[in-house]
Short mmCIF file of C-alpha atoms and ligand atoms in Angstrom, two decimals:
data_model
loop_
_atom_site.label_atom_id
_atom_site.label_comp_id
_atom_site.label_asym_id
_atom_site.label_seq_id
_atom_site.Cartn_x
_atom_site.Cartn_y
_atom_site.Cartn_z
CA MET A 417 -41.85 -12.03 10.54
CA PRO A 418 -42.61 -13.36 14.12
CA GLY A 419 -40.18 -16.21 14.83
CA CYS A 420 -37.81 -15.27 11.88
CA ASP A 421 -34.20 -15.93 13.31
CA LEU A 422 -32.03 -13.41 11.19
CA LYS A 423 -28.75 -14.61 12.61
CA LEU A 424 -29.58 -17.87 11.12
CA ALA A 425 -30.96 -16.37 7.79
CA LEU A 426 -27.96 -14.03 7.35
CA ARG A 427 -25.37 -16.61 8.30
CA ASN A 428 -23.66 -16.20 4.76
CA MET A 429 -23.55 -12.39 5.22
CA ARG A 430 -20.08 -10.99 6.23
CA GLY A 431 -20.67 -8.74 9.08
CA ALA A 432 -22.45 -8.96 12.30
CA VAL A 433 -26.06 -9.62 13.26
CA ARG A 434 -27.19 -8.93 16.77
CA GLN A 435 -30.37 -9.62 18.54
CA ASN A 436 -32.17 -7.40 21.01
CA PHE A 437 -29.69 -4.71 20.59
CA MET A 438 -30.02 -1.29 22.59
CA LEU A 439 -30.41 1.77 20.34
CA ALA A 440 -30.12 4.41 22.78
CA PRO A 441 -26.22 4.54 22.76
CA MET A 442 -26.53 4.80 18.98
CA THR A 443 -28.29 8.08 19.04
CA HIS A 444 -27.21 11.54 19.84
CA LEU A 445 -30.32 11.99 22.30
CA ARG A 446 -29.36 8.74 24.20
CA VAL A 447 -33.13 7.71 24.31
CA GLY A 448 -35.10 4.46 23.12
CA GLY A 449 -35.38 0.86 23.69
CA PRO A 450 -33.94 -2.14 21.66
CA VAL A 451 -34.48 -3.34 18.17
CA ASP A 452 -34.96 -6.87 17.54
CA TRP A 453 -32.20 -7.27 15.06
CA PHE A 454 -29.27 -5.05 14.43
CA ILE A 455 -27.48 -5.76 11.12
CA GLU A 456 -23.94 -4.44 10.29
CA PRO A 457 -23.07 -5.72 6.82
CA PHE A 458 -19.41 -5.58 5.75
CA ALA A 459 -19.77 -4.44 2.07
CA ASP A 460 -22.16 -3.74 -0.76
CA GLU A 461 -23.24 -7.25 -1.52
CA ASP A 462 -23.68 -8.11 2.25
CA ALA A 463 -26.03 -5.08 2.64
CA ALA A 464 -27.85 -6.24 -0.44
CA LEU A 465 -28.34 -9.74 0.92
CA ALA A 466 -29.69 -8.13 4.23
CA VAL A 467 -32.25 -6.24 2.40
CA ARG A 468 -33.38 -9.27 0.40
CA VAL A 469 -33.52 -11.65 3.42
CA CYS A 470 -35.52 -9.04 5.36
CA ARG A 471 -37.92 -8.57 2.50
CA GLU A 472 -38.43 -12.23 1.91
CA ASN A 473 -39.11 -12.73 5.61
CA SER A 474 -41.41 -9.69 5.73
CA VAL A 475 -38.96 -8.10 8.57
CA PRO A 476 -39.45 -4.31 8.43
CA LEU A 477 -36.01 -2.71 7.97
CA ARG A 478 -34.78 0.70 8.76
CA VAL A 479 -31.33 2.37 8.44
CA LEU A 480 -29.49 4.15 11.02
CA GLY A 481 -26.77 6.54 10.38
CA GLY A 482 -25.21 8.67 13.29
CA GLY A 483 -28.48 8.74 15.06
CA SER A 484 -28.63 12.48 15.14
CA ASN A 485 -31.99 12.79 13.80
CA VAL A 486 -34.19 9.94 15.23
CA LEU A 487 -36.26 9.68 18.07
CA ILE A 488 -36.80 5.92 19.25
CA SER A 489 -39.62 4.79 21.37
CA ASP A 490 -38.88 3.74 24.98
CA ASP A 491 -40.34 0.21 23.92
CA GLY A 492 -37.95 -0.08 21.18
CA VAL A 493 -38.50 -1.00 17.54
CA ARG A 494 -39.78 -4.25 15.83
CA GLY A 495 -37.92 -5.63 12.89
CA ALA A 496 -34.25 -4.95 11.97
CA VAL A 497 -32.01 -1.74 11.82
CA LEU A 498 -29.28 -1.82 9.05
CA HIS A 499 -26.06 0.17 10.30
CA LEU A 500 -23.44 0.92 7.82
CA GLY A 501 -20.52 1.67 9.90
CA SER A 502 -18.17 -0.28 7.83
CA PHE A 503 -18.78 1.72 4.67
CA ASN A 504 -16.04 4.08 5.75
CA ARG A 505 -14.04 4.52 2.66
CA MET A 506 -13.19 7.94 1.15
CA VAL A 507 -11.70 8.37 -2.48
CA ARG A 508 -10.69 11.37 -4.34
CA ASP A 509 -10.82 11.68 -8.06
CA GLY A 510 -9.73 15.20 -9.29
CA GLN A 511 -12.35 17.48 -7.86
CA ARG A 512 -14.75 14.72 -6.89
CA ILE A 513 -14.84 13.03 -3.61
CA SER A 514 -16.76 9.79 -2.82
CA ALA A 515 -17.58 8.53 0.63
CA GLY A 516 -19.16 5.60 2.15
CA SER A 517 -22.28 5.86 4.06
CA GLY A 518 -20.78 5.38 7.38
CA VAL A 519 -18.12 8.12 7.11
CA THR A 520 -18.98 10.97 9.56
CA LEU A 521 -19.59 14.27 8.09
CA SER A 522 -16.94 15.74 10.34
CA SER A 523 -14.11 13.61 8.83
CA LEU A 524 -15.26 14.21 5.35
CA ILE A 525 -15.11 17.96 5.87
CA ARG A 526 -11.63 17.58 7.55
CA SER A 527 -10.39 15.64 4.60
CA THR A 528 -11.87 17.93 1.98
CA LYS A 529 -10.40 21.00 3.65
CA SER A 530 -6.84 19.46 3.72
CA LEU A 531 -7.18 18.41 0.24
CA GLY A 532 -8.12 22.07 -0.73
CA LEU A 533 -11.52 21.21 -1.97
CA ALA A 534 -14.16 23.75 -1.31
CA GLY A 535 -17.92 23.14 -0.73
CA MET A 536 -18.38 20.88 2.19
CA GLU A 537 -17.49 23.27 4.81
CA LYS A 538 -20.93 24.91 4.59
CA LEU A 539 -22.27 21.83 6.30
CA CYS A 540 -19.87 22.12 9.24
CA GLY A 541 -21.06 21.45 12.58
CA ILE A 542 -24.00 19.14 11.38
CA PRO A 543 -23.72 15.78 13.26
CA GLY A 544 -24.24 12.74 11.12
CA HIS A 545 -22.90 10.16 8.79
CA VAL A 546 -22.92 10.45 4.84
CA GLY A 547 -26.06 8.30 4.53
CA GLY A 548 -28.00 10.35 6.97
CA ILE A 549 -26.99 13.74 5.67
CA VAL A 550 -27.99 12.60 2.08
CA ALA A 551 -31.33 11.09 3.27
CA MET A 552 -32.13 14.31 5.04
CA ASN A 553 -30.56 16.73 2.55
CA ALA A 554 -29.02 18.22 5.70
CA GLY A 555 -28.03 21.91 5.46
CA THR A 556 -27.32 25.22 7.00
CA ARG A 557 -28.21 28.68 5.96
CA GLU A 558 -25.03 28.40 3.65
CA GLY A 559 -26.15 25.44 1.68
CA GLU A 560 -27.39 21.85 1.45
CA THR A 561 -25.98 18.49 0.88
CA PHE A 562 -27.57 18.23 -2.46
CA ASP A 563 -25.92 21.27 -3.66
CA THR A 564 -22.84 19.83 -4.79
CA LEU A 565 -23.76 16.14 -4.89
CA VAL A 566 -23.48 14.36 -8.19
CA SER A 567 -24.47 10.63 -7.80
CA LEU A 568 -25.27 8.02 -5.25
CA SER A 569 -24.79 4.25 -5.04
CA VAL A 570 -27.92 2.88 -3.56
CA LEU A 571 -29.89 -0.27 -2.93
CA ASP A 572 -33.49 -0.28 -3.93
CA ALA A 573 -36.13 -1.86 -2.01
CA GLU A 574 -35.37 -5.29 -3.49
CA GLY A 575 -31.76 -5.11 -2.84
CA ASN A 576 -30.55 -4.29 -6.29
CA LEU A 577 -27.45 -2.04 -6.54
CA GLN A 578 -27.82 1.13 -8.62
CA VAL A 579 -25.75 4.21 -9.25
CA LEU A 580 -27.95 7.21 -10.00
CA GLY A 581 -27.22 10.73 -10.92
CA LYS A 582 -28.57 13.62 -8.77
CA SER A 583 -31.53 14.22 -11.02
CA ALA A 584 -32.95 10.80 -10.11
CA PHE A 585 -33.86 12.30 -6.62
CA ARG A 586 -36.37 15.08 -5.94
CA SER A 587 -34.51 16.64 -3.08
CA GLN A 588 -36.05 19.30 -1.15
CA TYR A 589 -35.77 21.07 2.27
CA ARG A 590 -34.62 18.29 4.51
CA ASP A 591 -35.43 15.50 2.49
CA GLY A 592 -33.10 14.05 -0.01
CA GLY A 593 -36.00 12.36 -1.89
CA LEU A 594 -34.54 8.80 -1.52
CA LEU A 595 -38.03 7.06 -1.07
CA ASP A 596 -37.25 3.61 0.24
CA ARG A 597 -33.61 3.53 -1.28
CA ILE A 598 -30.55 2.93 0.99
CA VAL A 599 -27.50 5.02 0.39
CA LEU A 600 -24.18 3.13 0.32
CA GLN A 601 -22.04 5.76 -1.13
CA ALA A 602 -22.36 9.45 -2.30
CA THR A 603 -20.06 11.63 -4.71
CA TRP A 604 -19.66 15.39 -4.59
CA GLU A 605 -18.06 17.54 -7.11
CA LEU A 606 -16.18 20.35 -5.17
CA SER A 607 -14.22 23.20 -6.42
CA GLU A 608 -10.49 23.82 -5.79
CA ASP A 609 -9.62 26.48 -3.18
CA ASP A 610 -6.87 27.45 -0.83
CA PRO A 611 -6.95 25.28 2.31
CA ASP A 612 -6.43 28.31 4.57
CA ALA A 613 -9.34 30.07 2.81
CA ILE A 614 -11.45 27.05 3.42
CA PHE A 615 -10.31 26.63 6.84
CA ALA A 616 -11.22 30.32 7.73
CA ARG A 617 -14.66 29.94 6.22
CA PHE A 618 -15.12 26.69 8.20
CA ALA A 619 -13.85 28.38 11.51
CA GLU A 620 -16.30 31.26 11.08
CA SER A 621 -19.48 29.04 10.50
CA LEU A 622 -18.41 26.79 13.50
CA LYS A 623 -17.93 29.90 15.59
CA ARG A 624 -21.48 31.30 14.71
CA ARG A 625 -23.11 27.79 15.34
CA ASN A 626 -21.50 27.34 18.68
CA ALA A 627 -22.58 30.75 19.71
CA SER A 628 -26.31 30.15 18.74
CA GLN A 629 -27.05 26.42 19.28
CA PRO A 630 -26.55 23.82 22.17
CA VAL A 631 -24.34 21.71 20.06
CA SER A 632 -22.55 20.11 22.92
CA GLN A 633 -25.85 18.85 24.60
CA ARG A 634 -27.86 15.74 23.85
CA SER A 635 -30.66 16.68 21.38
CA VAL A 636 -31.93 15.72 17.95
CA GLY A 637 -31.13 19.02 16.45
CA CYS A 638 -34.14 20.97 15.27
CA VAL A 639 -37.37 19.29 16.60
CA PHE A 640 -39.70 20.86 14.11
CA ARG A 641 -39.33 21.84 10.51
CA ASN A 642 -39.56 25.45 9.66
CA PRO A 643 -43.06 26.11 8.39
CA PRO A 644 -43.24 27.96 5.03
CA GLY A 645 -41.86 31.65 5.36
CA GLU A 646 -41.37 31.03 9.17
CA VAL A 647 -38.82 29.93 11.71
CA ALA A 648 -39.97 27.35 14.10
CA GLY A 649 -37.63 28.36 16.81
CA ARG A 650 -38.86 31.93 16.77
CA LEU A 651 -42.57 30.84 17.14
CA ILE A 652 -41.65 28.43 20.05
CA GLU A 653 -39.71 31.16 21.74
CA GLN A 654 -42.57 33.62 21.40
CA ALA A 655 -45.05 31.27 22.61
CA GLY A 656 -43.11 31.19 25.73
CA CYS A 657 -41.78 27.74 25.51
CA LYS A 658 -38.10 28.22 26.18
CA THR A 659 -36.74 26.22 29.18
CA LEU A 660 -40.22 24.45 29.41
CA GLN A 661 -39.56 20.94 30.84
CA VAL A 662 -41.18 17.57 31.04
CA GLY A 663 -39.23 15.04 33.26
CA GLY A 664 -35.53 14.95 31.93
CA ILE A 665 -36.37 16.70 28.59
CA GLU A 666 -36.18 20.54 28.31
CA VAL A 667 -36.73 23.10 25.53
CA SER A 668 -33.16 24.73 25.21
CA GLY A 669 -32.78 28.27 26.62
CA MET A 670 -30.28 28.88 23.99
CA HIS A 671 -32.26 27.80 20.82
CA ALA A 672 -35.96 27.04 21.37
CA ASN A 673 -36.20 24.42 18.52
CA TYR A 674 -33.81 22.12 20.50
CA PHE A 675 -34.93 19.90 23.21
CA ILE A 676 -32.38 18.76 25.51
CA ASN A 677 -32.01 15.57 27.32
CA SER A 678 -30.50 16.14 30.86
CA GLY A 679 -29.43 12.48 31.02
CA ALA A 680 -32.54 10.70 32.44
CA GLY A 681 -35.05 11.82 29.94
CA THR A 682 -37.23 9.29 28.04
CA CYS A 683 -39.06 9.20 24.71
CA ARG A 684 -42.46 9.57 26.31
CA GLU A 685 -41.33 12.83 28.01
CA PHE A 686 -39.92 14.09 24.81
CA LEU A 687 -43.32 13.36 22.99
CA ALA A 688 -45.21 15.07 26.00
CA LEU A 689 -43.11 18.18 25.50
CA LEU A 690 -43.35 18.06 21.70
CA GLU A 691 -47.09 18.16 22.04
CA GLU A 692 -47.22 20.78 24.73
CA VAL A 693 -44.97 23.00 22.43
CA ARG A 694 -47.02 22.37 19.37
CA LYS A 695 -50.24 23.23 21.28
CA ARG A 696 -48.94 26.61 22.63
CA VAL A 697 -47.57 27.59 19.21
CA GLN A 698 -50.89 26.65 17.56
CA SER A 699 -53.02 28.53 19.96
CA LYS A 700 -50.70 31.63 19.72
CA PHE A 701 -50.10 31.75 16.03
CA GLY A 702 -52.51 29.27 14.36
CA VAL A 703 -49.43 27.41 12.98
CA TYR A 704 -49.20 23.56 13.29
CA LEU A 705 -45.59 22.48 13.65
CA GLU A 706 -44.42 19.36 11.89
CA PRO A 707 -41.56 17.32 13.44
CA GLU A 708 -38.41 17.30 11.57
CA VAL A 709 -37.07 14.54 13.80
CA LYS A 710 -38.03 10.84 12.58
CA LEU A 711 -40.07 8.84 15.07
CA TRP A 712 -39.14 5.15 15.12
CA GLY A 713 -41.26 2.44 16.83
CA PHE A 714 -44.57 4.22 17.18
C1 FAD B 296 -26.76 19.16 17.77
C2 FAD B 296 -27.27 18.87 16.36
C3 FAD B 296 -27.31 19.99 15.35
C4 FAD B 296 -27.94 19.48 14.28
N1 FAD B 296 -27.79 20.69 13.16
C5 FAD B 296 -28.44 20.51 11.87
C6 FAD B 296 -28.35 21.46 10.86
O1 FAD B 296 -27.85 22.49 11.06
N2 FAD B 296 -28.91 21.13 9.74
C7 FAD B 296 -29.45 20.00 9.49
O2 FAD B 296 -30.05 19.73 8.41
N3 FAD B 296 -29.49 18.90 10.33
C8 FAD B 296 -29.14 19.24 11.70
N4 FAD B 296 -29.17 18.22 12.59
C9 FAD B 296 -30.04 16.98 12.34
C10 FAD B 296 -29.13 15.88 12.00
O3 FAD B 296 -27.69 16.05 12.34
C11 FAD B 296 -29.19 15.75 10.30
O4 FAD B 296 -30.44 15.43 10.09
C12 FAD B 296 -28.37 14.58 9.86
O5 FAD B 296 -28.52 14.46 8.41
C13 FAD B 296 -28.74 13.34 10.35
O6 FAD B 296 -27.80 12.29 9.91
P1 FAD B 296 -27.44 10.89 10.74
O7 FAD B 296 -26.59 10.20 10.05
O8 FAD B 296 -27.27 11.16 12.17
O9 FAD B 296 -28.88 10.23 10.48
P2 FAD B 296 -30.02 9.39 11.34
O10 FAD B 296 -30.44 10.19 12.38
O11 FAD B 296 -29.21 8.18 11.75
O12 FAD B 296 -31.14 9.05 10.39
C14 FAD B 296 -31.86 10.10 9.90
C15 FAD B 296 -32.80 9.63 8.65
O13 FAD B 296 -31.85 9.36 7.67
C16 FAD B 296 -32.03 7.92 7.29
N5 FAD B 296 -30.69 7.25 6.83
C17 FAD B 296 -29.62 7.31 7.66
N6 FAD B 296 -28.72 6.58 6.83
C18 FAD B 296 -29.33 6.22 5.71
C19 FAD B 296 -28.80 5.56 4.57
N7 FAD B 296 -27.46 5.19 4.42
N8 FAD B 296 -29.70 5.51 3.31
C20 FAD B 296 -30.90 5.89 3.58
N9 FAD B 296 -31.47 6.43 4.62
C21 FAD B 296 -30.58 6.71 5.70
C22 FAD B 296 -32.71 7.31 8.58
O14 FAD B 296 -33.24 5.98 8.19
C23 FAD B 296 -33.47 8.34 9.08
O15 FAD B 296 -34.86 8.45 8.42
C24 FAD B 296 -28.70 18.48 13.84
C25 FAD B 296 -28.66 17.47 15.04
C26 FAD B 296 -28.09 17.75 16.20
C27 FAD B 296 -28.15 16.56 17.26
#
């Protein structure tokens, strides 16, 4: 990998290849250093070429969606990051809707609402792109991404394009079971309903969410996974960690499983706070909290 010039190696790819690209602005938390190579393919075959070239040159490759569930090291990430922002098409076919990986969940929900297709509104308020919500099987108390999903177009680790039904994936809590596959497009089968009724459910969920989560602040969403039969936020709160602070990162006073970046926070501070919270919860409850956020560059 050292010395591999991806700009040269991908000169036949449509799209963009950038060197030493700062990742912090691409994330919700606004933390993290640069990646060696940032690749934005134009279409399926360009993404496939990028995967093959990275593989042939032993360049580690990661995929970034909306950056709402990743924590990037202050020292950055070695290798390449693939970003599928150009995969932004949505197509309706009866009760099915297909969306490219780069479509934001909020615009997908807006479209299904106005088309009178129900089912996606239970995910309302989750930031992220289609690729990210599928990879994470993002969800709320009302349901998960995989509930109504029917198929995915993916690239495998060799860069082969496959269209796979839902049963090819072992999705579970906050994990779509993709293994090392890259999502290019997802298709959901929804049910017809009155747009006003969908909108009313959507507005109700959003209201509940805005009242209980610091959605407008810089965070990665829930830092820790809920341990079996428990709620991580409750354990953190009862261990007395609300508003605990390391540098520019603070445990939210509104929802204890959210860490907020005041603006000047770093990844090191985030990790120091994560360890402190984990230590306090373990010593009070004997429960070891596992991070839900994906750590990049460590
Ligand atoms: C304020 C806030 C509230 C949140 N609330 C919720 C919530 O209620 N429920 C919930 O489940 N989550 C929640 N999250 C977490 C986050 O929004 C979800 O995990 C979301 O699915 C991440 O999507 P993303 O596009 O931002 O993915 P990213 O953060 O960019 O990536 C997350 C993971 O998905 C992988 N990935 C991204 N795109 C692809 C692709 N095309 N193919 C393969 N892998 C890919 C990445 O490699 C990474 O491992 C919240 C986050 C924030 C900041």
